[in-house]
PDB file of C-alpha atoms in Angstrom:
ATOM      1  CA  MET A   1    -106.648 -63.356 -12.747  1.00 69.00           C
ATOM      2  CA  GLN A   2    -105.356 -66.891 -12.419  1.00 80.00           C
ATOM      3  CA  VAL A   3    -103.191 -65.925  -9.443  1.00 76.00           C
ATOM      4  CA  TRP A   4    -106.278 -64.651  -7.569  1.00 73.00           C
ATOM      5  CA  LYS A   5    -108.209 -67.870  -8.430  1.00 83.00           C
ATOM      6  CA  THR A   6    -105.265 -69.931  -7.098  1.00 84.00           C
ATOM      7  CA  VAL A   7    -104.934 -67.968  -3.879  1.00 79.00           C
ATOM      8  CA  LEU A   8    -108.673 -67.521  -3.210  1.00 80.00           C
ATOM      9  CA  PRO A   9    -110.312 -70.618  -4.761  1.00 86.00           C
ATOM     10  CA  THR A  10    -113.580 -70.342  -2.948  1.00 87.00           C
ATOM     11  CA  TYR A  11    -114.325 -66.784  -4.132  1.00 81.00           C
ATOM     12  CA  THR A  12    -116.071 -65.704  -7.325  1.00 82.00           C
ATOM     13  CA  HIS A  13    -113.632 -63.755  -9.430  1.00 75.00           C
ATOM     14  CA  VAL A  14    -114.809 -61.022 -11.828  1.00 74.00           C
ATOM     15  CA  GLY A  15    -112.220 -59.525 -14.151  1.00 71.00           C
ATOM     16  CA  ILE A  16    -112.205 -55.857 -15.151  1.00 63.00           C
ATOM     17  CA  LEU A  17    -110.136 -54.071 -17.749  1.00 59.00           C
ATOM     18  CA  SER A  18    -107.286 -52.343 -15.997  1.00 52.00           C
ATOM     19  CA  ASP A  19    -107.925 -49.165 -17.968  1.00 50.00           C
ATOM     20  CA  LYS A  20    -111.584 -49.113 -16.870  1.00 49.00           C
ATOM     21  CA  ILE A  21    -111.148 -49.008 -13.070  1.00 50.00           C
ATOM     22  CA  ALA A  22    -114.290 -48.750 -10.958  1.00 50.00           C
ATOM     23  CA  GLN A  23    -114.894 -45.165  -9.998  1.00 49.00           C
ATOM     24  CA  TYR A  24    -116.923 -45.899  -6.873  1.00 47.00           C
ATOM     25  CA  SER A  25    -116.758 -47.925  -3.665  1.00 48.00           C
ATOM     26  CA  GLY A  26    -113.571 -49.226  -2.099  1.00 48.00           C
ATOM     27  CA  THR A  27    -113.264 -52.657  -3.595  1.00 51.00           C
ATOM     28  CA  ILE A  28    -110.099 -51.965  -5.562  1.00 50.00           C
ATOM     29  CA  HIS A  29    -108.576 -49.829  -2.828  1.00 50.00           C
ATOM     30  CA  CYS A  30    -108.811 -52.575  -0.224  1.00 53.00           C
ATOM     31  CA  VAL A  31    -106.747 -54.959  -2.338  1.00 54.00           C
ATOM     32  CA  SER A  32    -104.312 -52.696  -4.116  1.00 56.00           C
ATOM     33  CA  ARG A  33    -104.091 -49.483  -2.029  1.00 53.00           C
ATOM     34  CA  THR A  34    -104.779 -47.501  -5.134  1.00 50.00           C
ATOM     35  CA  ILE A  35    -107.239 -44.713  -5.926  1.00 48.00           C
ATOM     36  CA  PRO A  36    -110.066 -46.495  -7.763  1.00 49.00           C
ATOM     37  CA  GLN A  37    -110.529 -43.809 -10.425  1.00 51.00           C
ATOM     38  CA  GLY A  38    -108.702 -43.103 -13.659  1.00 54.00           C
ATOM     39  CA  THR A  39    -105.273 -44.512 -14.369  1.00 53.00           C
ATOM     40  CA  LEU A  40    -104.154 -47.242 -11.965  1.00 49.00           C
ATOM     41  CA  THR A  41    -101.272 -45.752  -9.943  1.00 49.00           C
ATOM     42  CA  PRO A  42     -99.868 -46.417  -6.433  1.00 52.00           C
ATOM     43  CA  TRP A  43    -101.645 -44.374  -3.776  1.00 62.00           C
ATOM     44  CA  ILE A  44     -99.476 -44.718  -0.698  1.00 72.00           C
ATOM     45  CA  ALA A  45     -96.005 -46.120  -1.209  1.00 77.00           C
ATOM     46  CA  ASN A  46     -94.409 -48.416   1.290  1.00 82.00           C
ATOM     47  CA  GLY A  47     -92.157 -46.739   3.806  1.00 86.00           C
ATOM     48  CA  THR A  48     -88.738 -47.767   5.154  1.00 89.00           C
ATOM     49  CA  CYS A  49     -88.001 -49.322   8.540  1.00 88.00           C
ATOM     50  CA  GLY A  50     -85.241 -47.333  10.151  1.00 86.00           C
ATOM     51  CA  SER A  51     -82.595 -48.589  12.632  1.00 88.00           C
ATOM     52  CA  THR A  52     -84.687 -47.138  15.506  1.00 88.00           C
ATOM     53  CA  GLY A  53     -87.619 -49.444  14.659  1.00 88.00           C
ATOM     54  CA  LYS A  54     -89.815 -46.579  13.364  1.00 88.00           C
ATOM     55  CA  CYS A  55     -91.168 -46.265   9.849  1.00 88.00           C
ATOM     56  CA  THR A  56     -90.246 -43.411   7.575  1.00 89.00           C
ATOM     57  CA  ALA A  57     -93.070 -42.998   5.069  1.00 85.00           C
ATOM     58  CA  THR A  58     -94.480 -40.811   2.347  1.00 80.00           C
ATOM     59  CA  SER A  59     -97.287 -38.397   3.059  1.00 77.00           C
ATOM     60  CA  LEU A  60    -100.177 -40.181   4.858  1.00 76.00           C
ATOM     61  CA  GLY A  61     -98.169 -43.423   5.142  1.00 80.00           C
ATOM     62  CA  TYR A  62     -97.767 -45.570   8.211  1.00 79.00           C
ATOM     63  CA  THR A  63     -95.082 -44.130  10.530  1.00 82.00           C
ATOM     64  CA  GLY A  64     -95.386 -46.381  13.544  1.00 81.00           C
ATOM     65  CA  THR A  65     -93.317 -49.244  14.904  1.00 81.00           C
ATOM     66  CA  CYS A  66     -91.620 -51.663  12.489  1.00 84.00           C
ATOM     67  CA  ASN A  67     -89.355 -54.712  12.458  1.00 81.00           C
ATOM     68  CA  SER A  68     -88.711 -57.777  10.319  1.00 78.00           C
ATOM     69  CA  ALA A  69     -92.269 -59.036  11.044  1.00 77.00           C
ATOM     70  CA  ILE A  70     -94.017 -55.652  10.884  1.00 77.00           C
ATOM     71  CA  PRO A  71     -93.170 -53.870   7.608  1.00 80.00           C
ATOM     72  CA  CYS A  72     -93.770 -50.235   6.751  1.00 82.00           C
ATOM     73  CA  LYS A  73     -96.742 -50.430   4.406  1.00 78.00           C
ATOM     74  CA  GLY A  74    -100.116 -48.882   3.980  1.00 74.00           C
ATOM     75  CA  PRO A  75    -101.854 -45.744   5.145  1.00 72.00           C
ATOM     76  CA  ALA A  76    -101.440 -44.270   8.580  1.00 67.00           C
ATOM     77  CA  TRP A  77    -105.167 -44.531   9.406  1.00 59.00           C
ATOM     78  CA  GLU A  78    -105.407 -48.306   8.699  1.00 54.00           C
ATOM     79  CA  CYS A  79    -104.898 -49.141  12.411  1.00 56.00           C
ATOM     80  CA  ASN A  80    -102.211 -48.836  15.030  1.00 56.00           C
ATOM     81  CA  CYS A  81     -99.800 -51.119  12.998  1.00 59.00           C
ATOM     82  CA  PRO A  82     -99.722 -52.090   9.299  1.00 54.00           C
ATOM     83  CA  ASP A  83    -101.076 -55.583   9.973  1.00 58.00           C
ATOM     84  CA  CYS A  84    -104.395 -55.041  11.767  1.00 58.00           C
ATOM     85  CA  SER A  85    -104.662 -58.634  12.752  1.00 59.00           C
ATOM     86  CA  GLN A  86    -101.578 -58.222  14.959  1.00 60.00           C
ATOM     87  CA  CYS A  87    -101.992 -54.709  16.336  1.00 59.00           C
ATOM     88  CA  GLY A  88    -101.067 -54.446  19.936  1.00 56.00           C
ATOM     89  CA  THR A  89    -100.090 -58.106  20.265  1.00 54.00           C
ATOM     90  CA  THR A  90     -96.912 -60.077  20.071  1.00 56.00           C
ATOM     91  CA  THR A  91     -97.301 -63.188  18.012  1.00 64.00           C
ATOM     92  CA  THR A  92     -95.513 -66.411  18.807  1.00 75.00           C
ATOM     93  CA  ALA A  93     -93.969 -68.281  15.901  1.00 84.00           C
ATOM     94  CA  THR A  94     -95.671 -71.612  16.490  1.00 89.00           C
ATOM     95  CA  CYS A  95     -97.526 -74.209  14.431  1.00 92.00           C
ATOM     96  CA  GLN A  96     -99.874 -75.114  17.301  1.00 91.00           C
ATOM     97  CA  GLY A  97    -103.299 -74.738  15.719  1.00 89.00           C
ATOM     98  CA  TYR A  98    -101.945 -73.744  12.307  1.00 89.00           C
ATOM     99  CA  CYS A  99    -100.901 -76.996  10.665  1.00 93.00           C
ATOM    100  CA  GLY A 100    -101.481 -76.856   6.937  1.00 91.00           C
ATOM    101  CA  GLY A 101    -101.311 -73.046   6.846  1.00 89.00           C
ATOM    102  CA  GLN A 102     -99.429 -69.994   8.066  1.00 87.00           C
ATOM    103  CA  SER A 103     -98.946 -68.877  11.659  1.00 85.00           C
ATOM    104  CA  PRO A 104     -99.934 -65.291  12.485  1.00 78.00           C
ATOM    105  CA  ALA A 105     -96.224 -64.739  13.130  1.00 78.00           C
ATOM    106  CA  GLY A 106     -95.491 -65.243   9.398  1.00 80.00           C
ATOM    107  CA  CYS A 107     -93.819 -68.640   9.409  1.00 86.00           C
ATOM    108  CA  TYR A 108     -95.479 -71.625   7.763  1.00 90.00           C
ATOM    109  CA  CYS A 109     -96.805 -74.966   8.959  1.00 92.00           C
ATOM    110  CA  ASP A 110     -97.515 -76.700   5.661  1.00 92.00           C
ATOM    111  CA  SER A 111     -95.947 -79.383   3.527  1.00 91.00           C
ATOM    112  CA  LEU A 112     -93.973 -76.834   1.435  1.00 91.00           C
ATOM    113  CA  CYS A 113     -92.341 -74.928   4.303  1.00 90.00           C
ATOM    114  CA  SER A 114     -89.315 -77.307   4.400  1.00 91.00           C
ATOM    115  CA  GLN A 115     -88.751 -76.779   0.674  1.00 90.00           C
ATOM    116  CA  TYR A 116     -88.916 -72.982   1.029  1.00 86.00           C
ATOM    117  CA  GLY A 117     -87.178 -72.792   4.406  1.00 88.00           C
ATOM    118  CA  ASP A 118     -89.948 -70.817   6.091  1.00 88.00           C
ATOM    119  CA  CYS A 119     -91.287 -73.324   8.657  1.00 92.00           C
ATOM    120  CA  CYS A 120     -92.001 -72.297  12.217  1.00 91.00           C
ATOM    121  CA  SER A 121     -89.379 -73.733  14.536  1.00 92.00           C
ATOM    122  CA  ASP A 122     -91.864 -76.212  16.024  1.00 94.00           C
ATOM    123  CA  TYR A 123     -93.292 -77.444  12.684  1.00 95.00           C
ATOM    124  CA  THR A 124     -92.082 -81.011  13.066  1.00 94.00           C
ATOM    125  CA  SER A 125     -93.317 -81.417  16.677  1.00 94.00           C
ATOM    126  CA  TRP A 126     -96.888 -80.126  15.912  1.00 94.00           C
ATOM    127  CA  CYS A 127     -97.542 -81.079  12.287  1.00 94.00           C
ATOM    128  CA  LEU A 128     -95.654 -84.226  11.389  1.00 91.00           C
TER     129      LEU A 128
END
């Protein structure tokens, strides 16, 4: 629960017992890709990105395009790619407009990116 509070500090967090999963709505499904009834188990496993740039997935899994920035995860019907915010677009790894956070391309523009080695290449020119 503390991890959720740290990552999403402005949200109200309500804990539930993991053996008493909600049997209605899609609240748990949206976060964990699990069937929200009974024992908590994975619903759709992540697929594997092949050398051809196409996902190999389990039944009902995403089987579209993949690369180092677009992993093979989630259900096939989620959207045209596994990260709906990037479907059909090519994202540029830039900090322009993203200082203090993460670029849509996946690199970071915050004070910790140098420590973790995941800064966008233009971090120093835009954010320092």
